[in-house]
Amino acid sequence: MAEIELKGVDKIYGGDVKAVDDLNLRIEDGEFMVLVGPSGCGKSTALRMIAGLEEISEGTLEIGGEIVNDRAPKDRDIAMVFQNYALYPHMTVEQNLAFGLKLRKVSKAEIARRVNEAAGMLGLEPYLKRKPGALSGGQRQRVAMGRAIVREPRAFLMDEPLSNLDAKLRVQMRASLNQLHERLGVTTVYVTHDQTEAMTLGDRVAVLRDGRLQQVDTPKRLFDAPVNLFVAGFIGSPAMNFVEADLSADGDGALLAFADHKIPVPASLLESRKELRDYLGQRVILGIRPSDFSDAEAGGDGGPTLDVTAEVTEELGTEINVIFGIDAPPVRHEDAAALAKDAAGEEDDSEAGLPLGADRSMFTARVSPRSQVRPGSTISLSVDVDQLHFFDRVSGLAIGSPLDR
């Protein structure tokens, strides 16, 4: 096993296109690190530079304390698992697992030991004599992982290995990956665009955008204390709701006003997030996670309420997503536009992904399944003010954090 450290790493294409920009990231020995971000953010490029499949334009890469910039992939003692399995179709599972070891001239007895051990770990014993064409997608992916495991490398690199699987299989494979990492304890770098995958797998998660590292932290801290508007909107499903709001003094506390709604801010919140006092009398970007709403008539948390009309309800069994309109324009910030473009799957700079035009935004609240809310009905939503998020309108940086208590 080994720690991996990227110091000021750049990847430049075509002279001036930076796919990765000044990446500084340390992955501890035995850690499961997930790189996550929208398409084109540089996460796969970073992984390929660690693997040695892409040259580093600037900066240094260390594995186990040794600089490996100029070291060939085969000499870095890492194993990579790809999205497309990359199995040899004419070989059996057993032969696929053993192939890399044979190339390295490992003894037959050692090959047999490693193959049998990996097959047992992954539940592949019944399939050792089958060829990949006779396996399901999940079984093929387990063979691909087994081929990496038998190498007994210092680190695993995984590039969206579950993206070709259906939803149920992805859940199962996530659980298998967690168990494998717990058992093997090998340093793992895992790339995904799926933030749910990132949050459930990673010891820590690194969020990238446009080649730059935005934040690296535990899944819980990313969710509770995002450093900027982009991380706040990218992490969490459904996504955080944003609106511009006027923050004004109100006795010892403050008042947030947007559209036809007002939310009182208690003095205790101003005391815990001292930076907010500098924004009294100004407009800020307010963020509210869907999970920080509750139906006041179905056991709300007793906080201030917003009376809204439900336009769409999504009944999921364990909760209900209530989608409602706010008579306030969508937040006009580059981070919000980037989030909307990613959500819409766009590759250009248009704002087609922004909700409902110039004067109205859509919010989502996640409420108890006991709620009687239905499309077209009015619902009184209680807001957990201690969990509110605030962002600077110009920089997009967070103003304080709900963890500042």
Coordinates of C-alpha atoms in Angstrom, one line a residue:
M1 CA 0.0 0.0 0.0
A2 CA 1.1 3.6 -0.4
E3 CA 0.0 7.2 -0.2
I4 CA -0.5 9.2 -3.4
E5 CA 0.2 12.9 -3.6
L6 CA -0.3 15.3 -6.5
K7 CA 1.5 18.6 -6.1
G8 CA 0.6 21.5 -8.3
V9 CA -0.3 19.1 -11.1
D10 CA -1.5 20.5 -14.5
K11 CA -2.6 18.8 -17.7
I12 CA -2.5 21.1 -20.7
Y13 CA -3.8 20.1 -24.2
G14 CA -3.2 22.0 -27.4
G15 CA -0.9 24.6 -25.7
D16 CA -3.4 26.4 -23.6
V17 CA -6.4 24.1 -22.7
K18 CA -6.0 23.1 -19.0
A19 CA -7.9 19.9 -18.3
V20 CA -6.4 19.8 -14.8
D21 CA -5.3 23.1 -13.2
D22 CA -2.9 23.2 -10.2
L23 CA -4.3 20.1 -8.5
N24 CA -3.0 19.6 -5.0
L25 CA -4.3 16.4 -3.4
R26 CA -3.0 13.9 -0.9
I27 CA -4.5 10.4 -0.7
E28 CA -3.5 8.7 2.5
D29 CA -2.3 5.1 2.7
G30 CA -5.3 2.8 2.6
E31 CA -7.8 5.6 2.0
F32 CA -10.7 5.3 -0.4
M33 CA -10.7 8.6 -2.3
V34 CA -13.4 9.5 -4.7
L35 CA -13.0 12.1 -7.5
V36 CA -16.4 13.5 -8.5
G37 CA -17.7 16.3 -10.7
P38 CA -19.6 17.0 -13.9
S39 CA -18.5 15.8 -17.3
G40 CA -15.3 17.4 -18.5
C41 CA -14.2 18.5 -15.0
G42 CA -10.8 16.6 -15.2
K43 CA -11.4 13.7 -12.9
S44 CA -10.6 11.0 -15.4
T45 CA -7.6 12.9 -16.7
A46 CA -6.3 13.1 -13.1
L47 CA -6.8 9.4 -12.6
R48 CA -5.0 8.6 -15.9
M49 CA -2.0 10.8 -14.9
I50 CA -1.8 8.8 -11.6
A51 CA -1.8 5.6 -13.7
G52 CA 0.8 7.0 -16.1
L53 CA -1.5 6.8 -19.1
E54 CA -1.3 10.6 -19.5
E55 CA 1.8 12.7 -19.1
I56 CA 1.9 15.4 -16.5
S57 CA 2.4 18.9 -18.0
E58 CA 3.5 20.5 -14.7
G59 CA 3.9 19.5 -11.1
T60 CA 4.8 16.3 -9.4
L61 CA 3.2 13.0 -8.6
E62 CA 4.4 10.9 -5.7
I63 CA 3.4 7.3 -4.9
G64 CA 4.8 5.9 -1.7
G65 CA 6.9 9.0 -1.2
E66 CA 8.7 8.6 -4.6
I67 CA 8.3 10.9 -7.6
V68 CA 6.9 8.8 -10.5
N69 CA 6.3 11.4 -13.2
D70 CA 8.6 9.6 -15.6
R71 CA 7.9 6.1 -14.5
A72 CA 6.1 3.8 -17.0
P73 CA 2.6 2.5 -15.9
K74 CA 3.9 -1.0 -15.4
D75 CA 6.5 0.3 -13.0
R76 CA 4.1 2.2 -10.7
D77 CA 2.7 -0.9 -9.0
I78 CA -1.0 0.1 -9.4
A79 CA -3.9 -1.7 -10.9
M80 CA -6.7 -0.1 -12.9
V81 CA -10.4 -1.1 -13.3
F82 CA -12.1 0.4 -16.4
Q83 CA -15.7 1.2 -17.2
N84 CA -15.8 -1.2 -20.1
Y85 CA -14.4 -4.3 -18.2
A86 CA -11.6 -4.9 -20.8
L87 CA -11.8 -8.7 -20.5
Y88 CA -10.4 -11.1 -23.1
P89 CA -13.4 -12.7 -24.7
H90 CA -11.6 -15.9 -25.8
M91 CA -10.3 -16.6 -22.3
T92 CA -12.2 -18.1 -19.4
V93 CA -12.7 -16.2 -16.1
E94 CA -9.8 -18.1 -14.6
Q95 CA -7.5 -17.3 -17.5
N96 CA -8.5 -13.6 -17.4
L97 CA -7.7 -13.5 -13.8
A98 CA -4.3 -15.2 -14.3
F99 CA -3.2 -13.4 -17.5
G100 CA -1.4 -10.4 -16.0
L101 CA 0.4 -12.6 -13.5
K102 CA 1.6 -14.9 -16.2
L103 CA 3.1 -11.9 -18.1
R104 CA 5.0 -11.0 -14.9
K105 CA 6.3 -14.6 -14.7
V106 CA 4.7 -15.3 -11.3
S107 CA 5.0 -19.0 -10.3
K108 CA 2.1 -21.3 -11.1
A109 CA 1.5 -22.1 -7.4
E110 CA 1.3 -18.4 -6.6
I111 CA -1.0 -17.7 -9.5
A112 CA -3.3 -20.4 -8.4
R113 CA -3.3 -19.1 -4.8
R114 CA -4.1 -15.5 -5.9
V115 CA -6.8 -16.5 -8.4
N116 CA -8.6 -18.8 -6.0
E117 CA -8.4 -16.2 -3.2
A118 CA -9.8 -13.4 -5.5
A119 CA -12.5 -15.7 -6.9
G120 CA -13.6 -16.6 -3.3
M121 CA -13.6 -13.0 -2.3
L122 CA -15.8 -12.0 -5.2
G123 CA -18.0 -15.1 -5.4
L124 CA -16.6 -16.1 -8.8
E125 CA -15.8 -19.7 -8.1
P126 CA -18.8 -21.1 -10.0
Y127 CA -17.8 -19.1 -13.1
L128 CA -14.1 -19.8 -13.4
K129 CA -14.5 -22.0 -16.5
R130 CA -16.9 -19.7 -18.2
K131 CA -16.0 -17.1 -20.8
P132 CA -17.1 -13.4 -20.5
G133 CA -19.8 -13.8 -23.0
A134 CA -21.6 -16.2 -20.7
L135 CA -21.6 -13.7 -17.8
S136 CA -23.9 -10.9 -16.7
G137 CA -22.6 -7.3 -16.5
G138 CA -22.2 -7.5 -12.8
Q139 CA -20.2 -10.7 -13.0
R140 CA -18.0 -9.3 -15.7
Q141 CA -17.3 -6.3 -13.5
R142 CA -16.4 -8.6 -10.7
V143 CA -13.9 -10.4 -13.0
A144 CA -12.4 -7.0 -13.9
M145 CA -12.0 -6.2 -10.2
G146 CA -10.6 -9.7 -9.5
R147 CA -8.0 -9.1 -12.2
A148 CA -6.9 -6.0 -10.3
I149 CA -7.0 -7.7 -6.9
V150 CA -4.7 -10.6 -8.0
R151 CA -2.0 -8.1 -8.8
E152 CA -1.8 -7.2 -5.1
P153 CA -0.8 -3.7 -6.1
R154 CA 0.0 -0.7 -3.9
A155 CA -3.1 1.1 -5.2
F156 CA -6.3 0.6 -7.1
L157 CA -7.5 3.1 -9.7
M158 CA -11.1 2.8 -10.8
D159 CA -12.6 4.8 -13.7
E160 CA -16.4 4.8 -13.4
P161 CA -16.5 1.0 -13.1
L162 CA -20.2 0.7 -12.3
S163 CA -21.6 3.1 -14.9
N164 CA -22.6 0.3 -17.3
L165 CA -24.7 -1.5 -14.7
D166 CA -28.4 -1.1 -14.0
A167 CA -29.5 0.7 -10.8
K168 CA -30.0 -2.4 -8.7
L169 CA -26.7 -3.9 -9.7
R170 CA -24.9 -0.6 -8.9
V171 CA -26.3 -0.7 -5.4
Q172 CA -25.1 -4.3 -4.9
M173 CA -21.7 -3.5 -6.4
R174 CA -21.2 -0.5 -4.2
A175 CA -21.8 -2.7 -1.2
S176 CA -19.3 -5.2 -2.6
L177 CA -16.7 -2.5 -3.1
N178 CA -17.1 -1.2 0.4
Q179 CA -16.6 -4.8 1.8
L180 CA -13.6 -5.3 -0.5
H181 CA -11.9 -2.1 0.6
E182 CA -12.6 -2.9 4.3
R183 CA -11.0 -6.3 3.8
L184 CA -8.0 -5.4 1.6
G185 CA -7.3 -1.9 2.9
V186 CA -5.6 -0.9 -0.3
T187 CA -5.3 2.8 -1.3
T188 CA -8.1 3.4 -3.8
V189 CA -8.8 6.3 -6.2
Y190 CA -12.3 6.1 -7.7
V191 CA -13.7 8.3 -10.4
T192 CA -17.5 8.9 -10.8
H193 CA -19.9 11.5 -12.0
D194 CA -22.6 10.1 -9.7
Q195 CA -22.5 12.0 -6.4
T196 CA -24.6 9.3 -4.7
E197 CA -21.9 6.8 -5.5
A198 CA -19.3 9.2 -4.3
M199 CA -21.0 9.9 -1.0
T200 CA -21.6 6.2 -0.2
L201 CA -18.1 4.9 -1.1
G202 CA -15.6 7.6 -0.2
D203 CA -13.7 8.0 3.0
R204 CA -13.2 11.4 1.5
V205 CA -14.5 13.0 -1.7
A206 CA -12.8 15.5 -3.9
V207 CA -15.1 17.7 -5.9
L208 CA -13.7 19.1 -9.2
R209 CA -15.0 21.7 -11.6
D210 CA -13.2 22.8 -14.8
G211 CA -10.0 21.1 -13.8
R212 CA -9.8 22.8 -10.4
L213 CA -10.3 21.2 -7.0
Q214 CA -13.2 22.8 -5.3
Q215 CA -13.3 21.0 -1.9
V216 CA -12.0 17.7 -0.5
D217 CA -13.6 16.4 2.7
T218 CA -15.7 13.6 4.2
P219 CA -19.1 13.0 2.6
K220 CA -20.8 14.4 5.7
R221 CA -18.8 17.6 5.8
L222 CA -19.3 18.2 2.1
F223 CA -23.0 17.9 2.6
D224 CA -23.2 20.0 5.8
A225 CA -20.5 22.6 5.1
P226 CA -19.9 23.2 1.3
V227 CA -17.3 25.9 0.7
N228 CA -19.1 27.4 -2.3
L229 CA -22.3 27.5 -4.3
F230 CA -21.1 24.9 -6.8
V231 CA -20.3 22.3 -4.2
A232 CA -23.5 23.0 -2.3
G233 CA -25.6 22.5 -5.5
F234 CA -23.6 19.5 -6.8
I235 CA -23.6 17.5 -3.6
G236 CA -27.0 16.3 -2.4
S237 CA -30.1 14.8 -4.2
P238 CA -32.4 16.5 -4.7
A239 CA -30.2 19.4 -5.1
M240 CA -30.0 22.4 -2.7
N241 CA -32.5 25.2 -3.4
F242 CA -31.1 28.7 -4.1
V243 CA -32.7 32.1 -4.1
E244 CA -31.4 35.7 -3.6
A245 CA -32.7 37.1 -0.4
D246 CA -32.4 40.4 1.4
L247 CA -30.8 40.1 4.9
S248 CA -31.8 42.9 7.3
A249 CA -31.4 43.5 11.0
D250 CA -34.4 42.6 13.1
G251 CA -33.9 43.3 16.8
D252 CA -31.1 41.0 18.1
G253 CA -31.6 38.7 15.1
A254 CA -32.2 39.3 11.4
L255 CA -34.8 38.8 8.7
L256 CA -34.5 37.1 5.3
A257 CA -36.9 38.3 2.6
F258 CA -37.4 36.9 -0.9
A259 CA -40.4 36.8 -3.2
D260 CA -43.4 37.1 -0.8
H261 CA -41.7 35.1 2.0
K262 CA -39.9 36.1 5.2
I263 CA -37.8 33.9 7.4
P264 CA -36.7 35.2 10.8
V265 CA -33.0 34.5 11.7
P266 CA -32.5 34.1 15.4
A267 CA -29.7 35.9 17.3
S268 CA -28.1 32.6 18.1
L269 CA -27.5 31.9 14.4
L270 CA -25.9 35.3 13.9
E271 CA -23.7 34.7 16.9
S272 CA -22.5 31.3 15.6
R273 CA -21.9 32.7 12.1
K274 CA -20.3 36.0 12.8
E275 CA -19.5 36.7 9.2
L276 CA -23.2 37.1 8.5
R277 CA -23.3 40.4 10.5
D278 CA -21.1 41.9 7.7
Y279 CA -24.0 41.2 5.3
L280 CA -26.8 42.9 7.2
G281 CA -28.5 45.3 4.9
Q282 CA -27.3 43.4 1.8
R283 CA -28.5 40.7 -0.5
V284 CA -27.1 37.2 -0.2
I285 CA -27.7 33.9 -1.9
L286 CA -29.8 31.7 0.4
G287 CA -29.5 27.9 0.2
I288 CA -32.0 25.5 1.7
R289 CA -31.7 21.7 1.4
P290 CA -34.9 19.8 0.5
S291 CA -34.4 17.7 3.7
D292 CA -34.4 20.9 5.8
F293 CA -38.1 21.5 5.0
S294 CA -40.9 19.6 6.8
D295 CA -44.7 19.6 6.6
A296 CA -45.8 21.7 9.6
E297 CA -49.0 19.8 9.8
A298 CA -47.3 16.4 9.8
G299 CA -44.9 16.8 12.6
G300 CA -42.8 19.8 11.5
D301 CA -39.8 20.9 13.5
G302 CA -41.5 24.1 14.9
G303 CA -39.4 26.5 12.8
P304 CA -40.7 29.4 10.7
T305 CA -43.0 28.4 7.9
L306 CA -43.5 29.1 4.2
D307 CA -47.0 28.7 2.8
V308 CA -46.7 27.4 -0.8
T309 CA -48.7 25.6 -3.5
A310 CA -47.5 22.2 -4.5
E311 CA -47.1 21.9 -8.2
V312 CA -45.8 18.4 -8.4
T313 CA -45.5 15.7 -5.8
E314 CA -43.2 12.6 -6.0
E315 CA -44.3 9.9 -3.6
L316 CA -41.3 7.7 -3.0
G317 CA -42.6 5.6 -0.1
T318 CA -40.1 6.7 2.5
E319 CA -40.7 10.4 1.7
I320 CA -42.5 12.8 -0.6
N321 CA -40.8 15.3 -2.8
V322 CA -42.9 18.5 -3.1
I323 CA -42.0 20.7 -6.0
F324 CA -43.3 24.3 -5.8
G325 CA -42.7 27.6 -7.4
I326 CA -41.1 30.7 -5.9
D327 CA -41.8 34.1 -7.4
A328 CA -38.1 35.1 -7.6
P329 CA -35.8 34.8 -10.5
P330 CA -33.2 32.0 -10.7
V331 CA -29.9 32.8 -9.1
R332 CA -27.6 34.4 -11.7
H333 CA -24.2 33.3 -10.8
E334 CA -21.6 31.3 -12.9
D335 CA -21.7 28.4 -10.3
A336 CA -25.5 28.2 -10.6
A337 CA -25.3 28.3 -14.4
A338 CA -22.7 25.5 -14.4
L339 CA -25.0 23.4 -12.1
A340 CA -28.0 23.9 -14.4
K341 CA -25.9 23.1 -17.5
D342 CA -24.7 19.9 -15.9
A343 CA -28.2 18.9 -14.8
A344 CA -29.5 19.5 -18.4
G345 CA -26.5 17.5 -19.9
E346 CA -25.5 20.6 -22.0
E347 CA -22.2 21.2 -23.5
D348 CA -22.7 24.8 -24.4
D349 CA -23.0 28.0 -22.3
S350 CA -26.8 28.4 -22.9
E351 CA -29.1 28.7 -19.9
A352 CA -31.7 26.3 -21.1
G353 CA -31.3 24.3 -17.9
L354 CA -32.3 27.2 -15.7
P355 CA -35.8 26.8 -14.2
L356 CA -38.9 28.5 -15.6
G357 CA -37.4 31.6 -17.2
A358 CA -36.6 35.0 -15.7
D359 CA -39.1 35.6 -12.9
R360 CA -39.7 32.2 -11.2
S361 CA -37.7 29.4 -9.7
M362 CA -38.6 25.9 -8.6
F363 CA -37.9 24.6 -5.2
T364 CA -38.0 21.0 -3.8
A365 CA -39.0 20.0 -0.3
R366 CA -38.6 16.5 1.1
V367 CA -41.4 15.8 3.6
S368 CA -42.7 12.9 5.6
P369 CA -44.8 10.2 3.8
R370 CA -47.5 11.0 6.4
S371 CA -48.1 14.3 4.7
Q372 CA -51.4 14.7 2.9
V373 CA -50.0 17.1 0.3
R374 CA -51.2 16.6 -3.3
P375 CA -50.6 18.6 -6.5
G376 CA -52.5 21.9 -6.4
S377 CA -52.8 21.9 -2.6
T378 CA -51.4 24.5 -0.2
I379 CA -48.8 23.2 2.2
S380 CA -47.2 25.0 5.2
L381 CA -43.5 24.1 5.1
S382 CA -41.5 24.5 8.3
V383 CA -37.8 25.5 7.8
D384 CA -34.9 24.4 10.0
V385 CA -33.2 27.8 10.2
D386 CA -30.1 26.3 11.9
Q387 CA -29.3 24.4 8.7
L388 CA -29.7 27.4 6.3
H389 CA -26.7 28.1 4.0
F390 CA -25.6 31.6 2.9
F391 CA -23.3 32.5 0.0
D392 CA -21.7 35.7 -1.2
R393 CA -23.5 36.9 -4.4
V394 CA -20.2 37.9 -6.2
S395 CA -17.7 35.2 -5.1
G396 CA -20.2 32.4 -4.5
L397 CA -18.2 31.5 -1.4
A398 CA -20.0 30.2 1.7
I399 CA -20.7 32.7 4.5
G400 CA -20.2 30.7 7.7
S401 CA -21.4 27.1 8.0
P402 CA -24.2 25.2 9.8
L403 CA -21.3 23.4 11.6
D404 CA -20.3 26.7 13.3
R405 CA -22.1 26.1 16.5

